């Protein structure tokens, strides 16, 4: 047995104080805080480097240069990574990159997180990680609405354009248009322009004047206003045309996208006929806010609540504890709110645990943290209300538009199912196979819910969260190789 | 900045160490590398973060790898995947 094997063996039999699922701002901050307070932590992330989507980095040893320019608050990121690495060296933190969670169990002793080590293609290895508590910090992914041609190569999620840039130093096109809604579109556009891409337009579906209703929430966070002004200046400097109440309603091309049609939207988010305009592009990035990844929380039975953006999110108390004992949640899983809020919530979760087990320094004053959380939450609520999915979006679908990309279910088929009585996403799924493919409805689920209900889900009746963890389709081989001591 | 190559359907694709197979293909001007099971439509990378499964490729003989997640390595054999890979 090598030293590494021995350590792995010991770990399989001991429970860490805290399992952290997700190495983005929330998970990193929680892990660093908890370990610095003396708790043993297992930090799991499916990526090849710490940081999650927000601080997405190339893996260690990568050689592309200059991706740092795409990042905000790099100092905070570096200091967190340094802290984690320091604790990883002493064994207090067990860092598991390239590990995908596929199931989770809870009993009176704690949590068992079943993950697959997928660092090498074809060499999947199943691993069971044990902890007394679990922090769900699994983040979110771009929310999508279908449109004719959205399945053409060259049409990406806004997040994909960002991920290619930050993680791989790759610009997805030379003439790129960015569309959808929300402040996230701005850094995507500016990042592309900084990389030398001609950004032919940012099309924001909502009217920025919607923010005026939330003047107080904005005024409480001058930093956000400065950030906004910086982006505005950068857009101007790069001469990027910004169009509000406008969006992409179709993509055209044969083997790949060659052009898009954009159109104006009225105050209620309905397409204004006659305003369509064709723009030549070789790539498009679209995003309609984000969907939190709740599979771990859902399979553990955590209570969910509705959020203003129509998402279901995990309900947490003042210490980020969910309704299930021993299970905490922080960051986007508790409501889309951005990296700063995620980090603060991760901090609160860890401080709460340290107090609970008595190794905290209750002298640490959390008042300022709580005040900052309150301000950030008010701001993110304003953001979710100012950037809704346009109510009239289904108007830009035609009969043949693909709704479910995995199972290739067209709009016509979904409409027939709704006409024959299917009134929610689940019923449409049973009739048409939407959401039954590889992605399990992560991409089309929200759109199908809209189409089935005939309206956009809201805070009172959010779209149901995806329940099944398919993040790691497991090969039987990996299960067979599961060492016996790691099986129940 | 050094570059290496992997094989993709018989051609060499250059990549910078640290890039995913998908990122390298996009950088090489190939936005698609798969056709869908029912309609044979071309697909490539869509979400870029492992959520959508549009980007499936076969890597060194193993099907259903997400090109946006798998790191490119020198000498790797990458090939297009026809259909969904469900029927492996
Ligand atoms: S591009 Fe979506 S999983 Fe790879």
PDB file of N, CA and C in Angstrom, chain A residues 114-206:
ATOM      1  N   UNK A 114     -21.893   9.735  -2.843  1.00  0.00           N
ATOM      2  CA  UNK A 114     -21.307   8.801  -3.803  1.00  0.00           C
ATOM      3  C   UNK A 114     -20.861   9.583  -5.024  1.00  0.00           C
ATOM      4  N   UNK A 115     -19.587   9.479  -5.321  1.00  0.00           N
ATOM      5  CA  UNK A 115     -19.040  10.260  -6.422  1.00  0.00           C
ATOM      6  C   UNK A 115     -18.271   9.340  -7.366  1.00  0.00           C
ATOM      7  N   UNK A 116     -18.040   9.823  -8.563  1.00  0.00           N
ATOM      8  CA  UNK A 116     -17.208   9.102  -9.511  1.00  0.00           C
ATOM      9  C   UNK A 116     -16.019   9.969  -9.840  1.00  0.00           C
ATOM     10  N   UNK A 117     -14.865   9.402  -9.688  1.00  0.00           N
ATOM     11  CA  UNK A 117     -13.647  10.079 -10.096  1.00  0.00           C
ATOM     12  C   UNK A 117     -13.534   9.899 -11.600  1.00  0.00           C
ATOM     13  N   UNK A 118     -13.745  10.992 -12.340  1.00  0.00           N
ATOM     14  CA  UNK A 118     -13.754  10.885 -13.801  1.00  0.00           C
ATOM     15  C   UNK A 118     -12.588  11.651 -14.413  1.00  0.00           C
ATOM     16  N   UNK A 119     -11.477  11.682 -13.712  1.00  0.00           N
ATOM     17  CA  UNK A 119     -10.376  12.476 -14.242  1.00  0.00           C
ATOM     18  C   UNK A 119      -9.790  11.883 -15.504  1.00  0.00           C
ATOM     19  N   UNK A 120      -9.951  10.560 -15.676  1.00  0.00           N
ATOM     20  CA  UNK A 120      -9.455   9.948 -16.907  1.00  0.00           C
ATOM     21  C   UNK A 120     -10.602   9.272 -17.650  1.00  0.00           C
ATOM     22  N   UNK A 121     -10.795   9.640 -18.936  1.00  0.00           N
ATOM     23  CA  UNK A 121     -11.862   9.011 -19.710  1.00  0.00           C
ATOM     24  C   UNK A 121     -11.704   7.497 -19.691  1.00  0.00           C
ATOM     25  N   UNK A 122     -12.802   6.808 -19.482  1.00  0.00           N
ATOM     26  CA  UNK A 122     -12.762   5.352 -19.516  1.00  0.00           C
ATOM     27  C   UNK A 122     -12.218   4.718 -18.261  1.00  0.00           C
ATOM     28  N   UNK A 123     -11.742   5.526 -17.316  1.00  0.00           N
ATOM     29  CA  UNK A 123     -11.181   4.950 -16.091  1.00  0.00           C
ATOM     30  C   UNK A 123     -11.952   5.467 -14.890  1.00  0.00           C
ATOM     31  N   UNK A 124     -13.282   5.468 -14.999  1.00  0.00           N
ATOM     32  CA  UNK A 124     -14.125   5.922 -13.894  1.00  0.00           C
ATOM     33  C   UNK A 124     -13.844   5.116 -12.643  1.00  0.00           C
ATOM     34  N   UNK A 125     -13.845   5.789 -11.506  1.00  0.00           N
ATOM     35  CA  UNK A 125     -13.642   5.093 -10.245  1.00  0.00           C
ATOM     36  C   UNK A 125     -14.699   5.592  -9.274  1.00  0.00           C
ATOM     37  N   UNK A 126     -15.474   4.667  -8.721  1.00  0.00           N
ATOM     38  CA  UNK A 126     -16.505   5.077  -7.770  1.00  0.00           C
ATOM     39  C   UNK A 126     -15.894   5.255  -6.395  1.00  0.00           C
ATOM     40  N   UNK A 127     -16.272   6.290  -5.712  1.00  0.00           N
ATOM     41  CA  UNK A 127     -15.738   6.582  -4.384  1.00  0.00           C
ATOM     42  C   UNK A 127     -16.905   7.006  -3.491  1.00  0.00           C
ATOM     43  N   UNK A 128     -16.871   6.592  -2.227  1.00  0.00           N
ATOM     44  CA  UNK A 128     -17.896   7.039  -1.286  1.00  0.00           C
ATOM     45  C   UNK A 128     -17.236   7.967  -0.278  1.00  0.00           C
ATOM     46  N   UNK A 129     -17.763   9.172  -0.158  1.00  0.00           N
ATOM     47  CA  UNK A 129     -17.205  10.143   0.772  1.00  0.00           C
ATOM     48  C   UNK A 129     -18.168  10.293   1.944  1.00  0.00           C
ATOM     49  N   UNK A 130     -17.612  10.267   3.154  1.00  0.00           N
ATOM     50  CA  UNK A 130     -18.486  10.326   4.329  1.00  0.00           C
ATOM     51  C   UNK A 130     -18.235  11.588   5.133  1.00  0.00           C
ATOM     52  N   UNK A 131     -19.332  12.156   5.620  1.00  0.00           N
ATOM     53  CA  UNK A 131     -19.184  13.352   6.451  1.00  0.00           C
ATOM     54  C   UNK A 131     -20.324  13.471   7.427  1.00  0.00           C
ATOM     55  N   UNK A 132     -20.098  14.230   8.496  1.00  0.00           N
ATOM     56  CA  UNK A 132     -21.191  14.424   9.452  1.00  0.00           C
ATOM     57  C   UNK A 132     -22.226  15.369   8.898  1.00  0.00           C
ATOM     58  N   UNK A 133     -21.769  16.312   8.081  1.00  0.00           N
ATOM     59  CA  UNK A 133     -22.703  17.263   7.482  1.00  0.00           C
ATOM     60  C   UNK A 133     -22.333  17.486   6.024  1.00  0.00           C
ATOM     61  N   UNK A 134     -23.301  18.023   5.304  1.00  0.00           N
ATOM     62  CA  UNK A 134     -23.066  18.316   3.889  1.00  0.00           C
ATOM     63  C   UNK A 134     -23.495  19.748   3.598  1.00  0.00           C
ATOM     64  N   UNK A 135     -22.618  20.464   2.898  1.00  0.00           N
ATOM     65  CA  UNK A 135     -23.015  21.780   2.386  1.00  0.00           C
ATOM     66  C   UNK A 135     -23.237  21.633   0.885  1.00  0.00           C
ATOM     67  N   UNK A 136     -24.463  21.911   0.449  1.00  0.00           N
ATOM     68  CA  UNK A 136     -24.768  21.885  -0.979  1.00  0.00           C
ATOM     69  C   UNK A 136     -24.443  23.261  -1.548  1.00  0.00           C
ATOM     70  N   UNK A 137     -23.406  23.310  -2.356  1.00  0.00           N
ATOM     71  CA  UNK A 137     -22.973  24.574  -2.958  1.00  0.00           C
ATOM     72  C   UNK A 137     -22.719  24.323  -4.435  1.00  0.00           C
ATOM     73  N   UNK A 138     -23.721  23.700  -5.065  1.00  0.00           N
ATOM     74  CA  UNK A 138     -23.502  23.197  -6.426  1.00  0.00           C
ATOM     75  C   UNK A 138     -23.767  24.218  -7.515  1.00  0.00           C
ATOM     76  N   UNK A 139     -24.140  25.463  -7.142  1.00  0.00           N
ATOM     77  CA  UNK A 139     -24.191  26.513  -8.146  1.00  0.00           C
ATOM     78  C   UNK A 139     -25.369  26.415  -9.103  1.00  0.00           C
ATOM     79  N   UNK A 140     -25.185  26.943 -10.289  1.00  0.00           N
ATOM     80  CA  UNK A 140     -26.287  27.072 -11.239  1.00  0.00           C
ATOM     81  C   UNK A 140     -25.756  27.021 -12.667  1.00  0.00           C
ATOM     82  N   UNK A 141     -26.682  26.839 -13.589  1.00  0.00           N
ATOM     83  CA  UNK A 141     -26.296  26.909 -15.005  1.00  0.00           C
ATOM     84  C   UNK A 141     -27.273  27.820 -15.741  1.00  0.00           C
ATOM     85  N   UNK A 142     -26.898  28.279 -16.941  1.00  0.00           N
ATOM     86  CA  UNK A 142     -27.734  29.212 -17.699  1.00  0.00           C
ATOM     87  C   UNK A 142     -29.103  28.635 -17.986  1.00  0.00           C
ATOM     88  N   UNK A 143     -30.106  29.482 -17.818  1.00  0.00           N
ATOM     89  CA  UNK A 143     -31.452  29.055 -18.181  1.00  0.00           C
ATOM     90  C   UNK A 143     -31.683  29.378 -19.663  1.00  0.00           C
ATOM     91  N   UNK A 144     -32.369  28.482 -20.349  1.00  0.00           N
ATOM     92  CA  UNK A 144     -32.544  28.645 -21.792  1.00  0.00           C
ATOM     93  C   UNK A 144     -34.010  28.684 -22.207  1.00  0.00           C
ATOM     94  N   UNK A 145     -34.279  29.412 -23.268  1.00  0.00           N
ATOM     95  CA  UNK A 145     -35.581  29.370 -23.924  1.00  0.00           C
ATOM     96  C   UNK A 145     -35.321  28.982 -25.365  1.00  0.00           C
ATOM     97  N   UNK A 146     -36.062  28.006 -25.907  1.00  0.00           N
ATOM     98  CA  UNK A 146     -35.822  27.598 -27.285  1.00  0.00           C
ATOM     99  C   UNK A 146     -36.237  28.695 -28.275  1.00  0.00           C
ATOM    100  N   UNK A 147     -35.615  28.686 -29.433  1.00  0.00           N
ATOM    101  CA  UNK A 147     -36.056  29.526 -30.559  1.00  0.00           C
ATOM    102  C   UNK A 147     -35.666  28.784 -31.829  1.00  0.00           C
ATOM    103  N   UNK A 148     -36.313  29.088 -32.949  1.00  0.00           N
ATOM    104  CA  UNK A 148     -35.976  28.357 -34.170  1.00  0.00           C
ATOM    105  C   UNK A 148     -34.476  28.475 -34.462  1.00  0.00           C
ATOM    106  N   UNK A 149     -33.810  27.368 -34.634  1.00  0.00           N
ATOM    107  CA  UNK A 149     -32.393  27.380 -34.965  1.00  0.00           C
ATOM    108  C   UNK A 149     -31.466  27.342 -33.765  1.00  0.00           C
ATOM    109  N   UNK A 150     -32.018  27.265 -32.548  1.00  0.00           N
ATOM    110  CA  UNK A 150     -31.135  27.297 -31.355  1.00  0.00           C
ATOM    111  C   UNK A 150     -30.308  26.031 -31.239  1.00  0.00           C
ATOM    112  N   UNK A 151     -30.654  25.009 -32.033  1.00  0.00           N
ATOM    113  CA  UNK A 151     -29.864  23.781 -31.988  1.00  0.00           C
ATOM    114  C   UNK A 151     -28.783  23.749 -33.062  1.00  0.00           C
ATOM    115  N   UNK A 152     -28.595  24.857 -33.768  1.00  0.00           N
ATOM    116  CA  UNK A 152     -27.502  24.910 -34.747  1.00  0.00           C
ATOM    117  C   UNK A 152     -26.158  25.042 -34.032  1.00  0.00           C
ATOM    118  N   UNK A 153     -25.136  24.346 -34.530  1.00  0.00           N
ATOM    119  CA  UNK A 153     -23.796  24.572 -33.973  1.00  0.00           C
ATOM    120  C   UNK A 153     -23.417  26.049 -34.103  1.00  0.00           C
ATOM    121  N   UNK A 154     -22.787  26.567 -33.071  1.00  0.00           N
ATOM    122  CA  UNK A 154     -22.439  27.991 -33.070  1.00  0.00           C
ATOM    123  C   UNK A 154     -23.386  28.805 -32.209  1.00  0.00           C
ATOM    124  N   UNK A 155     -24.532  28.196 -31.846  1.00  0.00           N
ATOM    125  CA  UNK A 155     -25.409  28.822 -30.861  1.00  0.00           C
ATOM    126  C   UNK A 155     -25.020  28.226 -29.511  1.00  0.00           C
ATOM    127  N   UNK A 156     -24.653  29.103 -28.583  1.00  0.00           N
ATOM    128  CA  UNK A 156     -24.185  28.652 -27.274  1.00  0.00           C
ATOM    129  C   UNK A 156     -25.006  29.287 -26.171  1.00  0.00           C
ATOM    130  N   UNK A 157     -24.873  28.761 -24.969  1.00  0.00           N
ATOM    131  CA  UNK A 157     -25.369  29.506 -23.820  1.00  0.00           C
ATOM    132  C   UNK A 157     -24.349  30.628 -23.573  1.00  0.00           C
ATOM    133  N   UNK A 158     -24.824  31.721 -22.963  1.00  0.00           N
ATOM    134  CA  UNK A 158     -23.895  32.811 -22.650  1.00  0.00           C
ATOM    135  C   UNK A 158     -22.778  32.282 -21.758  1.00  0.00           C
ATOM    136  N   UNK A 159     -23.141  31.382 -20.858  1.00  0.00           N
ATOM    137  CA  UNK A 159     -22.156  30.804 -19.951  1.00  0.00           C
ATOM    138  C   UNK A 159     -21.094  29.997 -20.682  1.00  0.00           C
ATOM    139  N   UNK A 160     -21.473  29.361 -21.781  1.00  0.00           N
ATOM    140  CA  UNK A 160     -20.492  28.581 -22.541  1.00  0.00           C
ATOM    141  C   UNK A 160     -19.442  29.495 -23.154  1.00  0.00           C
ATOM    142  N   UNK A 161     -19.887  30.661 -23.674  1.00  0.00           N
ATOM    143  CA  UNK A 161     -18.919  31.603 -24.250  1.00  0.00           C
ATOM    144  C   UNK A 161     -17.915  32.012 -23.174  1.00  0.00           C
ATOM    145  N   UNK A 162     -18.468  32.258 -21.974  1.00  0.00           N
ATOM    146  CA  UNK A 162     -17.635  32.664 -20.847  1.00  0.00           C
ATOM    147  C   UNK A 162     -16.688  31.531 -20.431  1.00  0.00           C
ATOM    148  N   UNK A 163     -17.230  30.316 -20.371  1.00  0.00           N
ATOM    149  CA  UNK A 163     -16.425  29.171 -19.932  1.00  0.00           C
ATOM    150  C   UNK A 163     -15.292  28.911 -20.925  1.00  0.00           C
ATOM    151  N   UNK A 164     -15.577  29.035 -22.210  1.00  0.00           N
ATOM    152  CA  UNK A 164     -14.535  28.828 -23.215  1.00  0.00           C
ATOM    153  C   UNK A 164     -13.408  29.842 -23.036  1.00  0.00           C
ATOM    154  N   UNK A 165     -13.789  31.084 -22.762  1.00  0.00           N
ATOM    155  CA  UNK A 165     -12.795  32.132 -22.579  1.00  0.00           C
ATOM    156  C   UNK A 165     -11.982  31.942 -21.305  1.00  0.00           C
ATOM    157  N   UNK A 166     -12.708  31.766 -20.189  1.00  0.00           N
ATOM    158  CA  UNK A 166     -12.030  31.707 -18.896  1.00  0.00           C
ATOM    159  C   UNK A 166     -11.247  30.417 -18.721  1.00  0.00           C
ATOM    160  N   UNK A 167     -11.839  29.322 -19.182  1.00  0.00           N
ATOM    161  CA  UNK A 167     -11.206  28.038 -18.917  1.00  0.00           C
ATOM    162  C   UNK A 167     -10.249  27.621 -20.011  1.00  0.00           C
ATOM    163  N   UNK A 168     -10.477  28.066 -21.231  1.00  0.00           N
ATOM    164  CA  UNK A 168      -9.659  27.572 -22.325  1.00  0.00           C
ATOM    165  C   UNK A 168      -8.988  28.654 -23.144  1.00  0.00           C
ATOM    166  N   UNK A 169      -9.281  29.921 -22.832  1.00  0.00           N
ATOM    167  CA  UNK A 169      -8.706  31.004 -23.612  1.00  0.00           C
ATOM    168  C   UNK A 169      -9.178  31.005 -25.057  1.00  0.00           C
ATOM    169  N   UNK A 170     -10.398  30.477 -25.290  1.00  0.00           N
ATOM    170  CA  UNK A 170     -10.895  30.341 -26.661  1.00  0.00           C
ATOM    171  C   UNK A 170     -12.078  31.275 -26.899  1.00  0.00           C
ATOM    172  N   UNK A 171     -12.035  32.033 -28.001  1.00  0.00           N
ATOM    173  CA  UNK A 171     -13.178  32.836 -28.422  1.00  0.00           C
ATOM    174  C   UNK A 171     -13.968  31.999 -29.417  1.00  0.00           C
ATOM    175  N   UNK A 172     -15.283  31.860 -29.142  1.00  0.00           N
ATOM    176  CA  UNK A 172     -16.085  30.916 -29.927  1.00  0.00           C
ATOM    177  C   UNK A 172     -16.399  31.401 -31.340  1.00  0.00           C
ATOM    178  N   UNK A 173     -16.167  32.677 -31.618  1.00  0.00           N
ATOM    179  CA  UNK A 173     -16.467  33.182 -32.957  1.00  0.00           C
ATOM    180  C   UNK A 173     -15.748  34.478 -33.205  1.00  0.00           C
ATOM    181  N   UNK A 174     -15.983  35.060 -34.397  1.00  0.00           N
ATOM    182  CA  UNK A 174     -15.367  36.350 -34.715  1.00  0.00           C
ATOM    183  C   UNK A 174     -16.384  37.481 -34.706  1.00  0.00           C
ATOM    184  N   UNK A 175     -17.629  37.117 -35.035  1.00  0.00           N
ATOM    185  CA  UNK A 175     -18.740  38.080 -34.987  1.00  0.00           C
ATOM    186  C   UNK A 175     -19.803  37.465 -34.096  1.00  0.00           C
ATOM    187  N   UNK A 176     -19.894  37.953 -32.880  1.00  0.00           N
ATOM    188  CA  UNK A 176     -20.740  37.281 -31.897  1.00  0.00           C
ATOM    189  C   UNK A 176     -21.826  38.227 -31.394  1.00  0.00           C
ATOM    190  N   UNK A 177     -23.020  37.689 -31.225  1.00  0.00           N
ATOM    191  CA  UNK A 177     -24.115  38.450 -30.648  1.00  0.00           C
ATOM    192  C   UNK A 177     -24.521  37.802 -29.325  1.00  0.00           C
ATOM    193  N   UNK A 178     -24.789  38.628 -28.323  1.00  0.00           N
ATOM    194  CA  UNK A 178     -25.146  38.129 -26.997  1.00  0.00           C
ATOM    195  C   UNK A 178     -26.574  38.591 -26.690  1.00  0.00           C
ATOM    196  N   UNK A 179     -27.407  37.678 -26.198  1.00  0.00           N
ATOM    197  CA  UNK A 179     -28.812  38.036 -25.972  1.00  0.00           C
ATOM    198  C   UNK A 179     -29.380  37.296 -24.765  1.00  0.00           C
ATOM    199  N   UNK A 180     -30.554  37.749 -24.346  1.00  0.00           N
ATOM    200  CA  UNK A 180     -31.223  37.151 -23.192  1.00  0.00           C
ATOM    201  C   UNK A 180     -31.565  38.239 -22.204  1.00  0.00           C
ATOM    202  N   UNK A 181     -31.353  37.957 -20.924  1.00  0.00           N
ATOM    203  CA  UNK A 181     -31.605  39.013 -19.937  1.00  0.00           C
ATOM    204  C   UNK A 181     -30.682  38.872 -18.732  1.00  0.00           C
ATOM    205  N   UNK A 182     -30.411  39.992 -18.089  1.00  0.00           N
ATOM    206  CA  UNK A 182     -29.648  39.977 -16.843  1.00  0.00           C
ATOM    207  C   UNK A 182     -28.264  40.564 -16.978  1.00  0.00           C
ATOM    208  N   UNK A 183     -27.731  41.017 -15.838  1.00  0.00           N
ATOM    209  CA  UNK A 183     -26.421  41.678 -15.843  1.00  0.00           C
ATOM    210  C   UNK A 183     -25.284  40.783 -16.324  1.00  0.00           C
ATOM    211  N   UNK A 184     -25.469  39.457 -16.277  1.00  0.00           N
ATOM    212  CA  UNK A 184     -24.397  38.548 -16.680  1.00  0.00           C
ATOM    213  C   UNK A 184     -24.017  38.712 -18.153  1.00  0.00           C
ATOM    214  N   UNK A 185     -24.964  39.199 -18.982  1.00  0.00           N
ATOM    215  CA  UNK A 185     -24.652  39.348 -20.402  1.00  0.00           C
ATOM    216  C   UNK A 185     -23.513  40.343 -20.617  1.00  0.00           C
ATOM    217  N   UNK A 186     -23.391  41.314 -19.713  1.00  0.00           N
ATOM    218  CA  UNK A 186     -22.393  42.374 -19.914  1.00  0.00           C
ATOM    219  C   UNK A 186     -20.956  41.872 -19.796  1.00  0.00           C
ATOM    220  N   UNK A 187     -20.592  41.182 -18.696  1.00  0.00           N
ATOM    221  CA  UNK A 187     -19.220  40.660 -18.654  1.00  0.00           C
ATOM    222  C   UNK A 187     -18.927  39.683 -19.789  1.00  0.00           C
ATOM    223  N   UNK A 188     -19.931  38.954 -20.239  1.00  0.00           N
ATOM    224  CA  UNK A 188     -19.692  38.035 -21.357  1.00  0.00           C
ATOM    225  C   UNK A 188     -19.299  38.834 -22.595  1.00  0.00           C
ATOM    226  N   UNK A 189     -20.080  39.884 -22.878  1.00  0.00           N
ATOM    227  CA  UNK A 189     -19.805  40.694 -24.064  1.00  0.00           C
ATOM    228  C   UNK A 189     -18.449  41.387 -23.952  1.00  0.00           C
ATOM    229  N   UNK A 190     -18.172  41.958 -22.785  1.00  0.00           N
ATOM    230  CA  UNK A 190     -16.910  42.685 -22.607  1.00  0.00           C
ATOM    231  C   UNK A 190     -15.720  41.722 -22.672  1.00  0.00           C
ATOM    232  N   UNK A 191     -15.880  40.543 -22.062  1.00  0.00           N
ATOM    233  CA  UNK A 191     -14.814  39.544 -22.110  1.00  0.00           C
ATOM    234  C   UNK A 191     -14.475  39.161 -23.545  1.00  0.00           C
ATOM    235  N   UNK A 192     -15.505  38.958 -24.353  1.00  0.00           N
ATOM    236  CA  UNK A 192     -15.278  38.609 -25.757  1.00  0.00           C
ATOM    237  C   UNK A 192     -14.578  39.742 -26.489  1.00  0.00           C
ATOM    238  N   UNK A 193     -15.065  40.972 -26.275  1.00  0.00           N
ATOM    239  CA  UNK A 193     -14.468  42.118 -26.956  1.00  0.00           C
ATOM    240  C   UNK A 193     -13.006  42.286 -26.551  1.00  0.00           C
ATOM    241  N   UNK A 194     -12.721  42.101 -25.257  1.00  0.00           N
ATOM    242  CA  UNK A 194     -11.335  42.197 -24.788  1.00  0.00           C
ATOM    243  C   UNK A 194     -10.467  41.152 -25.469  1.00  0.00           C
ATOM    244  N   UNK A 195     -11.070  40.014 -25.853  1.00  0.00           N
ATOM    245  CA  UNK A 195     -10.300  38.960 -26.513  1.00  0.00           C
ATOM    246  C   UNK A 195     -10.214  39.204 -28.021  1.00  0.00           C
ATOM    247  N   UNK A 196     -10.698  40.346 -28.469  1.00  0.00           N
ATOM    248  CA  UNK A 196     -10.552  40.690 -29.876  1.00  0.00           C
ATOM    249  C   UNK A 196     -11.734  40.297 -30.760  1.00  0.00           C
ATOM    250  N   UNK A 197     -12.816  39.829 -30.121  1.00  0.00           N
ATOM    251  CA  UNK A 197     -13.999  39.429 -30.888  1.00  0.00           C
ATOM    252  C   UNK A 197     -14.827  40.660 -31.230  1.00  0.00           C
ATOM    253  N   UNK A 198     -15.398  40.679 -32.406  1.00  0.00           N
ATOM    254  CA  UNK A 198     -16.328  41.760 -32.758  1.00  0.00           C
ATOM    255  C   UNK A 198     -17.703  41.385 -32.207  1.00  0.00           C
ATOM    256  N   UNK A 199     -18.111  42.068 -31.131  1.00  0.00           N
ATOM    257  CA  UNK A 199     -19.427  41.793 -30.550  1.00  0.00           C
ATOM    258  C   UNK A 199     -20.429  42.692 -31.268  1.00  0.00           C
ATOM    259  N   UNK A 200     -21.299  42.069 -32.079  1.00  0.00           N
ATOM    260  CA  UNK A 200     -22.171  42.865 -32.932  1.00  0.00           C
ATOM    261  C   UNK A 200     -23.441  43.329 -32.220  1.00  0.00           C
ATOM    262  N   UNK A 201     -23.602  42.929 -30.978  1.00  0.00           N
ATOM    263  CA  UNK A 201     -24.735  43.455 -30.235  1.00  0.00           C
ATOM    264  C   UNK A 201     -24.969  42.720 -28.930  1.00  0.00           C
ATOM    265  N   UNK A 202     -25.438  43.489 -27.928  1.00  0.00           N
ATOM    266  CA  UNK A 202     -25.951  42.888 -26.703  1.00  0.00           C
ATOM    267  C   UNK A 202     -27.434  43.212 -26.700  1.00  0.00           C
ATOM    268  N   UNK A 203     -28.270  42.180 -26.736  1.00  0.00           N
ATOM    269  CA  UNK A 203     -29.716  42.384 -26.787  1.00  0.00           C
ATOM    270  C   UNK A 203     -30.340  41.961 -25.456  1.00  0.00           C
ATOM    271  N   UNK A 204     -30.696  42.966 -24.676  1.00  0.00           N
ATOM    272  CA  UNK A 204     -31.295  42.750 -23.348  1.00  0.00           C
ATOM    273  C   UNK A 204     -32.815  42.846 -23.509  1.00  0.00           C
ATOM    274  N   UNK A 205     -33.502  41.765 -23.142  1.00  0.00           N
ATOM    275  CA  UNK A 205     -34.945  41.706 -23.387  1.00  0.00           C
ATOM    276  C   UNK A 205     -35.739  42.666 -22.525  1.00  0.00           C
ATOM    277  N   UNK A 206     -35.191  43.000 -21.353  1.00  0.00           N
ATOM    278  CA  UNK A 206     -35.948  43.854 -20.448  1.00  0.00           C
ATOM    279  C   UNK A 206     -35.479  45.309 -20.512  1.00  0.00           C
TER     280      UNK A 206
END
